[in-house]
């Protein structure tokens, strides 16, 4: 069973104190928007470059604020929360992988003040989605051409077969249309996007002849069916981007990370759309949440370590509008199990 704790504030330790191995690191009060670290007053004055832009942590008029407070923290027995979905009845489903045990599982849990694990199913898949009837949609690795449902009753059945293609990503929009990212199962492994109606008849196909994307890893839609995808770039350095396009395949924007942050890697792992049609991006490797508007303009950028949220990997909104953030541990020794945070957001 997972455990939880309510948490509305957090006092992160100074990263520069830790780097210089101070006997007792001070509490951070400042956040650098360029080297992306948290620091105390002393290190800001004496060590940190004066030319970098810093802001006071928790300052209300700071436009970088995305998280207003942490409402709850759920401690799991999983190494990572690679994908997460919230259902209206306080149920969540999440996918995790344990490389030490070669274990792929989908976990069903109920959350309130605490989290109770209800079921764990050994299914390997790349993505999950929620249907209009609150059933879980997935494509198992053993039969990647099949779109299946894992109903609340426990029954599993096949809804669609897209052979000879394989399903990589799944999203259900407000019209109950299923948006699938498909890939060829042999070289050159070309991708396409197919939109299926509620009757599972194909309505739209977006071929990638114009190379609007390379390798999509996640896809979502806003209220106007504008699509946003995490796309793996062709540079083979692990970099990704967020690309947006309409149902006709016309590119609207491409976002490749905040240029002011001194990092060589932008590799987002998840993306969600808010009720205001803003886009929140999980940037796990620098502990950040990027927020874009529908034009691709960066409107907020949050260092999640200000709230002790390390390696944010997956995102999902619950029925009340709280954002759940599932984390990764990278199987590090200091904390072998991943947390799920419920937060109140400003966007």
Tab-separated table of C-alpha atoms in Angstrom:
chain	number	residue	atom	x	y	z
A	1	UNK	CA	0.000	0.000	0.000
A	2	UNK	CA	1.249	3.502	-0.809
A	3	UNK	CA	1.414	6.144	1.892
A	4	UNK	CA	0.779	9.874	1.715
A	5	UNK	CA	1.585	13.099	3.454
A	6	UNK	CA	0.023	16.529	3.167
A	7	UNK	CA	2.499	19.226	2.293
A	8	UNK	CA	1.958	22.903	1.550
A	9	UNK	CA	5.535	24.162	1.849
A	10	UNK	CA	9.047	22.856	1.353
A	11	UNK	CA	12.473	24.188	2.302
A	12	UNK	CA	15.013	22.980	-0.289
A	13	UNK	CA	18.671	22.963	0.658
A	14	UNK	CA	21.200	25.104	-1.193
A	15	UNK	CA	22.733	23.253	-4.137
A	16	UNK	CA	25.933	25.305	-3.995
A	17	UNK	CA	26.344	24.451	-0.312
A	18	UNK	CA	26.026	20.779	-1.260
A	19	UNK	CA	28.560	21.112	-4.091
A	20	UNK	CA	31.171	22.685	-1.829
A	21	UNK	CA	30.315	20.060	0.826
A	22	UNK	CA	29.306	22.477	3.547
A	23	UNK	CA	28.842	20.767	6.903
A	24	UNK	CA	25.275	22.069	7.089
A	25	UNK	CA	23.759	23.296	3.794
A	26	UNK	CA	21.629	26.401	4.194
A	27	UNK	CA	18.020	26.668	3.069
A	28	UNK	CA	17.585	27.939	-0.489
A	29	UNK	CA	15.873	31.282	-0.953
A	30	UNK	CA	16.891	32.021	-4.567
A	31	UNK	CA	16.456	30.244	-7.898
A	32	UNK	CA	18.715	30.876	-10.918
A	33	UNK	CA	16.913	30.946	-14.262
A	34	UNK	CA	20.078	30.223	-16.244
A	35	UNK	CA	22.112	27.547	-14.459
A	36	UNK	CA	18.838	26.229	-12.946
A	37	UNK	CA	19.950	25.727	-9.347
A	38	UNK	CA	18.613	26.756	-5.946
A	39	UNK	CA	20.839	28.662	-3.536
A	40	UNK	CA	21.003	30.423	-0.179
A	41	UNK	CA	21.682	34.129	0.417
A	42	UNK	CA	25.352	33.566	1.204
A	43	UNK	CA	26.098	31.533	-1.937
A	44	UNK	CA	24.157	34.015	-4.063
A	45	UNK	CA	26.350	36.835	-2.794
A	46	UNK	CA	29.713	35.056	-2.711
A	47	UNK	CA	29.741	32.210	-5.256
A	48	UNK	CA	27.011	32.461	-7.868
A	49	UNK	CA	27.706	34.599	-11.013
A	50	UNK	CA	26.288	38.100	-10.558
A	51	UNK	CA	25.304	38.315	-14.229
A	52	UNK	CA	22.755	35.476	-13.989
A	53	UNK	CA	19.070	36.199	-13.450
A	54	UNK	CA	17.757	35.000	-10.086
A	55	UNK	CA	14.317	35.176	-8.494
A	56	UNK	CA	13.172	34.759	-4.928
A	57	UNK	CA	11.586	31.368	-4.300
A	58	UNK	CA	7.854	31.572	-3.677
A	59	UNK	CA	7.502	35.216	-4.676
A	60	UNK	CA	3.870	35.665	-5.708
A	61	UNK	CA	4.504	37.969	-8.683
A	62	UNK	CA	7.167	35.689	-10.147
A	63	UNK	CA	5.915	34.712	-13.618
A	64	UNK	CA	7.800	31.429	-13.354
A	65	UNK	CA	5.397	30.107	-10.720
A	66	UNK	CA	3.399	27.122	-11.974
A	67	UNK	CA	2.952	25.229	-8.703
A	68	UNK	CA	1.084	27.180	-6.021
A	69	UNK	CA	1.202	24.456	-3.380
A	70	UNK	CA	1.689	20.733	-2.859
A	71	UNK	CA	-1.610	19.313	-1.613
A	72	UNK	CA	-0.490	15.734	-1.037
A	73	UNK	CA	2.450	13.400	-1.509
A	74	UNK	CA	1.897	9.713	-2.225
A	75	UNK	CA	4.792	7.316	-1.682
A	76	UNK	CA	4.713	4.284	-3.958
A	77	UNK	CA	6.582	0.992	-4.092
A	78	UNK	CA	7.528	1.579	-7.734
A	79	UNK	CA	10.841	2.685	-9.233
A	80	UNK	CA	9.160	5.108	-11.612
A	81	UNK	CA	5.803	6.464	-12.740
A	82	UNK	CA	6.266	6.411	-16.505
A	83	UNK	CA	2.628	7.102	-17.445
A	84	UNK	CA	-0.303	8.097	-15.272
A	85	UNK	CA	-4.053	8.584	-15.736
A	86	UNK	CA	-6.668	9.971	-13.337
A	87	UNK	CA	-10.262	8.738	-13.420
A	88	UNK	CA	-13.313	10.593	-12.034
A	89	UNK	CA	-13.828	8.178	-9.113
A	90	UNK	CA	-10.479	8.971	-7.415
A	91	UNK	CA	-8.859	6.066	-9.223
A	92	UNK	CA	-5.501	6.330	-10.900
A	93	UNK	CA	-3.674	3.989	-13.218
A	94	UNK	CA	0.058	4.214	-13.694
A	95	UNK	CA	2.658	2.288	-15.638
A	96	UNK	CA	6.054	1.482	-14.205
A	97	UNK	CA	9.124	-0.517	-15.158
A	98	UNK	CA	11.664	-2.232	-12.918
A	99	UNK	CA	14.800	-3.028	-14.924
A	100	UNK	CA	16.284	-5.111	-12.105
A	101	UNK	CA	13.332	-7.496	-12.278
A	102	UNK	CA	12.482	-6.899	-15.965
A	103	UNK	CA	8.994	-6.079	-14.716
A	104	UNK	CA	6.448	-4.023	-16.665
A	105	UNK	CA	3.194	-3.399	-14.816
A	106	UNK	CA	0.072	-1.284	-14.813
A	107	UNK	CA	-0.993	-0.401	-11.274
A	108	UNK	CA	-4.528	0.552	-10.275
A	109	UNK	CA	-4.875	2.590	-7.072
A	110	UNK	CA	-7.405	4.682	-5.194
A	111	UNK	CA	-6.254	8.028	-3.830
A	112	UNK	CA	-7.703	10.373	-1.241
A	113	UNK	CA	-5.756	11.298	1.874
A	114	UNK	CA	-3.761	8.133	1.269
A	115	UNK	CA	-3.213	5.800	-1.650
A	116	UNK	CA	-4.377	2.188	-1.709
A	117	UNK	CA	-3.107	-0.232	-4.352
A	118	UNK	CA	-6.049	-2.230	-5.710
A	119	UNK	CA	-4.540	-4.207	-8.556
A	120	UNK	CA	-1.296	-4.778	-10.446
A	121	UNK	CA	-1.371	-6.278	-13.918
A	122	UNK	CA	1.741	-7.445	-15.749
A	123	UNK	CA	1.274	-5.720	-19.100
A	124	UNK	CA	4.042	-4.192	-21.186
A	125	UNK	CA	2.842	-1.252	-23.279
A	126	UNK	CA	4.092	2.116	-24.486
A	127	UNK	CA	1.060	4.281	-23.721
A	128	UNK	CA	-2.292	4.469	-21.937
A	129	UNK	CA	-5.436	6.543	-22.445
A	130	UNK	CA	-8.920	6.897	-20.926
A	131	UNK	CA	-12.030	6.212	-23.014
A	132	UNK	CA	-15.300	8.150	-22.738
A	133	UNK	CA	-16.599	5.354	-20.487
A	134	UNK	CA	-13.546	5.650	-18.202
A	135	UNK	CA	-11.996	2.412	-19.408
A	136	UNK	CA	-8.259	2.147	-19.992
A	137	UNK	CA	-7.028	1.878	-23.575
A	138	UNK	CA	-3.620	0.378	-24.330
A	139	UNK	CA	-1.637	-1.558	-26.909
A	140	UNK	CA	0.345	-4.497	-25.485
A	141	UNK	CA	3.911	-5.122	-26.635
A	142	UNK	CA	3.008	-8.732	-27.453
A	143	UNK	CA	0.395	-7.605	-30.025
A	144	UNK	CA	1.309	-3.992	-30.881
A	145	UNK	CA	-1.246	-3.722	-33.707
A	146	UNK	CA	-4.154	-4.167	-31.284
A	147	UNK	CA	-5.924	-1.392	-29.415
A	148	UNK	CA	-7.299	-3.041	-26.293
A	149	UNK	CA	-9.386	-1.960	-23.345
A	150	UNK	CA	-8.817	-2.857	-19.736
A	151	UNK	CA	-12.312	-2.311	-18.322
A	152	UNK	CA	-13.089	-1.584	-14.676
A	153	UNK	CA	-14.714	-5.023	-14.533
A	154	UNK	CA	-11.308	-6.554	-15.205
A	155	UNK	CA	-12.205	-7.753	-18.695
A	156	UNK	CA	-9.701	-7.196	-21.497
A	157	UNK	CA	-10.868	-7.078	-25.103
A	158	UNK	CA	-9.604	-5.925	-28.491
A	159	UNK	CA	-11.271	-2.831	-29.970
A	160	UNK	CA	-9.218	-2.277	-33.106
A	161	UNK	CA	-6.521	-3.926	-35.220
A	162	UNK	CA	-4.279	-1.565	-37.222
A	163	UNK	CA	-2.122	-4.246	-38.877
A	164	UNK	CA	0.416	-4.085	-40.411
A	165	UNK	CA	1.207	-0.977	-38.330
A	166	UNK	CA	2.003	-0.877	-34.604
A	167	UNK	CA	0.556	1.565	-32.071
A	168	UNK	CA	3.007	3.838	-30.248
A	169	UNK	CA	0.813	6.558	-28.702
A	170	UNK	CA	-2.859	6.825	-27.780
A	171	UNK	CA	-5.026	9.851	-26.979
A	172	UNK	CA	-8.801	10.290	-26.715
A	173	UNK	CA	-10.072	13.817	-27.458
A	174	UNK	CA	-13.210	15.622	-26.278
A	175	UNK	CA	-15.200	14.147	-29.188
A	176	UNK	CA	-14.279	10.603	-28.101
A	177	UNK	CA	-12.068	10.227	-31.159
A	178	UNK	CA	-9.052	7.958	-30.768
A	179	UNK	CA	-5.831	9.558	-31.981
A	180	UNK	CA	-3.180	6.933	-32.607
A	181	UNK	CA	0.457	7.375	-33.535
A	182	UNK	CA	1.298	4.433	-35.778
A	183	UNK	CA	4.662	3.082	-36.911
A	184	UNK	CA	5.759	0.561	-39.507
A	185	UNK	CA	7.078	-2.656	-37.958
A	186	UNK	CA	10.048	-2.892	-40.324
A	187	UNK	CA	12.632	-0.571	-41.807
A	188	UNK	CA	12.337	2.415	-42.395
A	189	UNK	CA	9.835	2.492	-39.459
A	190	UNK	CA	7.886	5.474	-40.799
A	191	UNK	CA	5.267	7.014	-38.516
A	192	UNK	CA	1.797	8.368	-39.246
A	193	UNK	CA	-1.162	9.629	-37.220
A	194	UNK	CA	-4.638	8.142	-37.567
A	195	UNK	CA	-7.856	9.511	-36.068
A	196	UNK	CA	-10.668	7.028	-35.453
A	197	UNK	CA	-14.249	7.946	-34.589
A	198	UNK	CA	-16.315	6.570	-31.731
A	199	UNK	CA	-17.277	3.702	-34.055
A	200	UNK	CA	-13.563	2.956	-34.676
A	201	UNK	CA	-13.852	3.924	-38.339
A	202	UNK	CA	-10.838	5.865	-39.593
A	203	UNK	CA	-11.647	9.554	-40.174
A	204	UNK	CA	-8.270	11.232	-40.688
A	205	UNK	CA	-4.771	10.111	-41.621
A	206	UNK	CA	-1.752	12.387	-41.314
A	207	UNK	CA	1.109	10.933	-43.288
A	208	UNK	CA	4.585	12.193	-42.555
A	209	UNK	CA	5.536	12.872	-46.169
A	210	UNK	CA	6.337	16.498	-45.339
A	211	UNK	CA	8.423	15.410	-42.307
A	212	UNK	CA	6.487	17.442	-39.750
A	213	UNK	CA	7.656	14.994	-37.078
A	214	UNK	CA	10.398	12.407	-36.610
A	215	UNK	CA	9.552	9.963	-33.770
A	216	UNK	CA	6.542	10.923	-31.660
A	217	UNK	CA	6.654	9.696	-28.044
A	218	UNK	CA	3.460	11.297	-26.677
A	219	UNK	CA	0.479	13.119	-28.210
A	220	UNK	CA	-2.435	15.174	-26.762
A	221	UNK	CA	-5.138	17.573	-28.026
A	222	UNK	CA	-6.638	20.787	-26.682
A	223	UNK	CA	-10.322	21.789	-26.704
A	224	UNK	CA	-10.074	22.871	-30.366
A	225	UNK	CA	-8.341	19.654	-31.443
A	226	UNK	CA	-4.987	21.324	-31.964
A	227	UNK	CA	-2.436	18.552	-31.450
A	228	UNK	CA	0.760	18.683	-29.381
A	229	UNK	CA	3.372	15.948	-29.560
A	230	UNK	CA	6.671	15.129	-27.895
A	231	UNK	CA	8.894	14.377	-30.855
A	232	UNK	CA	12.321	12.772	-30.706
A	233	UNK	CA	14.748	14.687	-32.904
A	234	UNK	CA	16.990	13.035	-35.461
A	235	UNK	CA	20.247	14.292	-33.904
A	236	UNK	CA	20.698	11.049	-31.889
A	237	UNK	CA	21.719	13.052	-28.805
A	238	UNK	CA	18.513	12.267	-26.932
A	239	UNK	CA	17.040	15.702	-27.610
A	240	UNK	CA	13.328	16.109	-28.176
A	241	UNK	CA	10.950	18.934	-29.007
A	242	UNK	CA	7.269	19.735	-28.654
A	243	UNK	CA	5.639	20.171	-32.056
A	244	UNK	CA	2.062	21.323	-32.651
A	245	UNK	CA	-0.067	20.797	-35.746
A	246	UNK	CA	-3.706	20.773	-36.815
A	247	UNK	CA	-5.834	17.904	-38.091
A	248	UNK	CA	-4.645	18.593	-41.645
A	249	UNK	CA	-1.003	18.184	-40.683
A	250	UNK	CA	-0.129	21.890	-40.836
A	251	UNK	CA	2.646	22.756	-38.374
A	252	UNK	CA	1.719	25.501	-35.896
A	253	UNK	CA	4.908	25.673	-33.841
A	254	UNK	CA	7.966	23.767	-32.661
A	255	UNK	CA	9.349	24.322	-29.143
A	256	UNK	CA	12.871	23.119	-28.372
A	257	UNK	CA	13.233	24.250	-24.770
A	258	UNK	CA	13.982	27.481	-22.935
A	259	UNK	CA	17.097	29.019	-24.469
A	260	UNK	CA	18.112	30.847	-21.278
A	261	UNK	CA	18.700	27.595	-19.355
A	262	UNK	CA	22.291	26.407	-19.621
A	263	UNK	CA	21.684	22.787	-20.622
A	264	UNK	CA	22.502	20.695	-23.680
A	265	UNK	CA	19.532	18.367	-23.253
A	266	UNK	CA	15.819	18.991	-23.697
A	267	UNK	CA	14.092	15.624	-23.375
A	268	UNK	CA	10.506	16.052	-22.112
A	269	UNK	CA	8.719	12.894	-21.032
A	270	UNK	CA	5.060	13.936	-20.765
A	271	UNK	CA	2.639	16.670	-21.743
A	272	UNK	CA	-0.871	17.678	-20.615
A	273	UNK	CA	-3.346	20.394	-21.578
A	274	UNK	CA	-4.979	22.557	-18.902
A	275	UNK	CA	-8.599	23.736	-18.775
A	276	UNK	CA	-7.346	27.054	-20.217
A	277	UNK	CA	-5.690	25.240	-23.138
A	278	UNK	CA	-2.207	25.905	-21.831
A	279	UNK	CA	0.328	23.115	-22.309
A	280	UNK	CA	2.396	21.788	-19.381
A	281	UNK	CA	5.553	19.879	-20.282
A	282	UNK	CA	7.449	17.601	-17.876
A	283	UNK	CA	11.219	18.121	-18.253
A	284	UNK	CA	12.461	15.348	-15.987
A	285	UNK	CA	16.209	15.711	-16.432
A	286	UNK	CA	16.393	19.327	-15.206
A	287	UNK	CA	13.441	19.121	-12.753
A	288	UNK	CA	11.247	21.588	-14.605
A	289	UNK	CA	7.724	22.243	-15.831
A	290	UNK	CA	7.465	24.363	-18.991
A	291	UNK	CA	4.112	26.012	-19.774
A	292	UNK	CA	3.258	27.112	-23.324
A	293	UNK	CA	0.233	28.804	-24.839
A	294	UNK	CA	-1.382	27.555	-28.050
A	295	UNK	CA	1.070	29.642	-30.110
A	296	UNK	CA	4.052	27.884	-28.565
A	297	UNK	CA	5.109	30.875	-26.461
A	298	UNK	CA	6.689	30.092	-23.087
A	299	UNK	CA	4.476	31.681	-20.437
A	300	UNK	CA	5.852	30.028	-17.281
A	301	UNK	CA	8.764	27.862	-16.189
A	302	UNK	CA	8.906	26.143	-12.798
A	303	UNK	CA	11.869	24.580	-11.019
A	304	UNK	CA	10.082	21.682	-9.321
A	305	UNK	CA	12.883	21.245	-6.775
A	306	UNK	CA	11.522	24.365	-5.064
A	307	UNK	CA	8.843	21.961	-3.801
A	308	UNK	CA	11.087	18.916	-3.455
A	309	UNK	CA	9.688	17.344	-6.624
A	310	UNK	CA	12.605	15.541	-8.243
A	311	UNK	CA	12.561	14.019	-11.746
A	312	UNK	CA	8.932	14.795	-12.764
A	313	UNK	CA	8.170	12.167	-15.399
A	314	UNK	CA	4.394	11.914	-15.888
A	315	UNK	CA	1.448	14.312	-15.593
A	316	UNK	CA	-2.321	13.987	-15.243
A	317	UNK	CA	-5.173	16.213	-14.026
A	318	UNK	CA	-7.766	14.845	-11.620
A	319	UNK	CA	-11.495	15.669	-11.599
A	320	UNK	CA	-11.023	18.690	-9.308
A	321	UNK	CA	-8.297	20.281	-11.422
A	322	UNK	CA	-5.309	19.298	-9.314
A	323	UNK	CA	-2.245	18.200	-11.249
A	324	UNK	CA	-0.705	14.856	-10.332
A	325	UNK	CA	3.021	14.550	-10.998
A	326	UNK	CA	4.567	11.091	-11.132
A	327	UNK	CA	8.324	10.941	-10.618
A	328	UNK	CA	11.267	8.734	-11.497
A	329	UNK	CA	14.087	7.665	-9.200
A	330	UNK	CA	16.473	6.624	-11.986
A	331	UNK	CA	16.887	3.708	-9.588
A	332	UNK	CA	19.120	5.833	-7.391
A	333	UNK	CA	20.126	4.505	-3.983
A	334	UNK	CA	19.087	7.385	-1.735
A	335	UNK	CA	15.363	6.914	-2.395
A	336	UNK	CA	14.519	3.696	-4.238
A	337	UNK	CA	10.799	4.426	-4.659
A	338	UNK	CA	9.035	7.099	-6.690
A	339	UNK	CA	6.571	9.654	-5.346
A	340	UNK	CA	3.353	11.001	-6.825
A	341	UNK	CA	2.590	14.628	-5.943
A	342	UNK	CA	-0.806	16.315	-6.058
A	343	UNK	CA	-0.318	20.043	-6.681
A	344	UNK	CA	-2.387	23.163	-7.167
A	345	UNK	CA	-1.331	25.090	-10.267
A	346	UNK	CA	-1.647	28.664	-11.508
A	347	UNK	CA	-2.157	27.835	-15.182
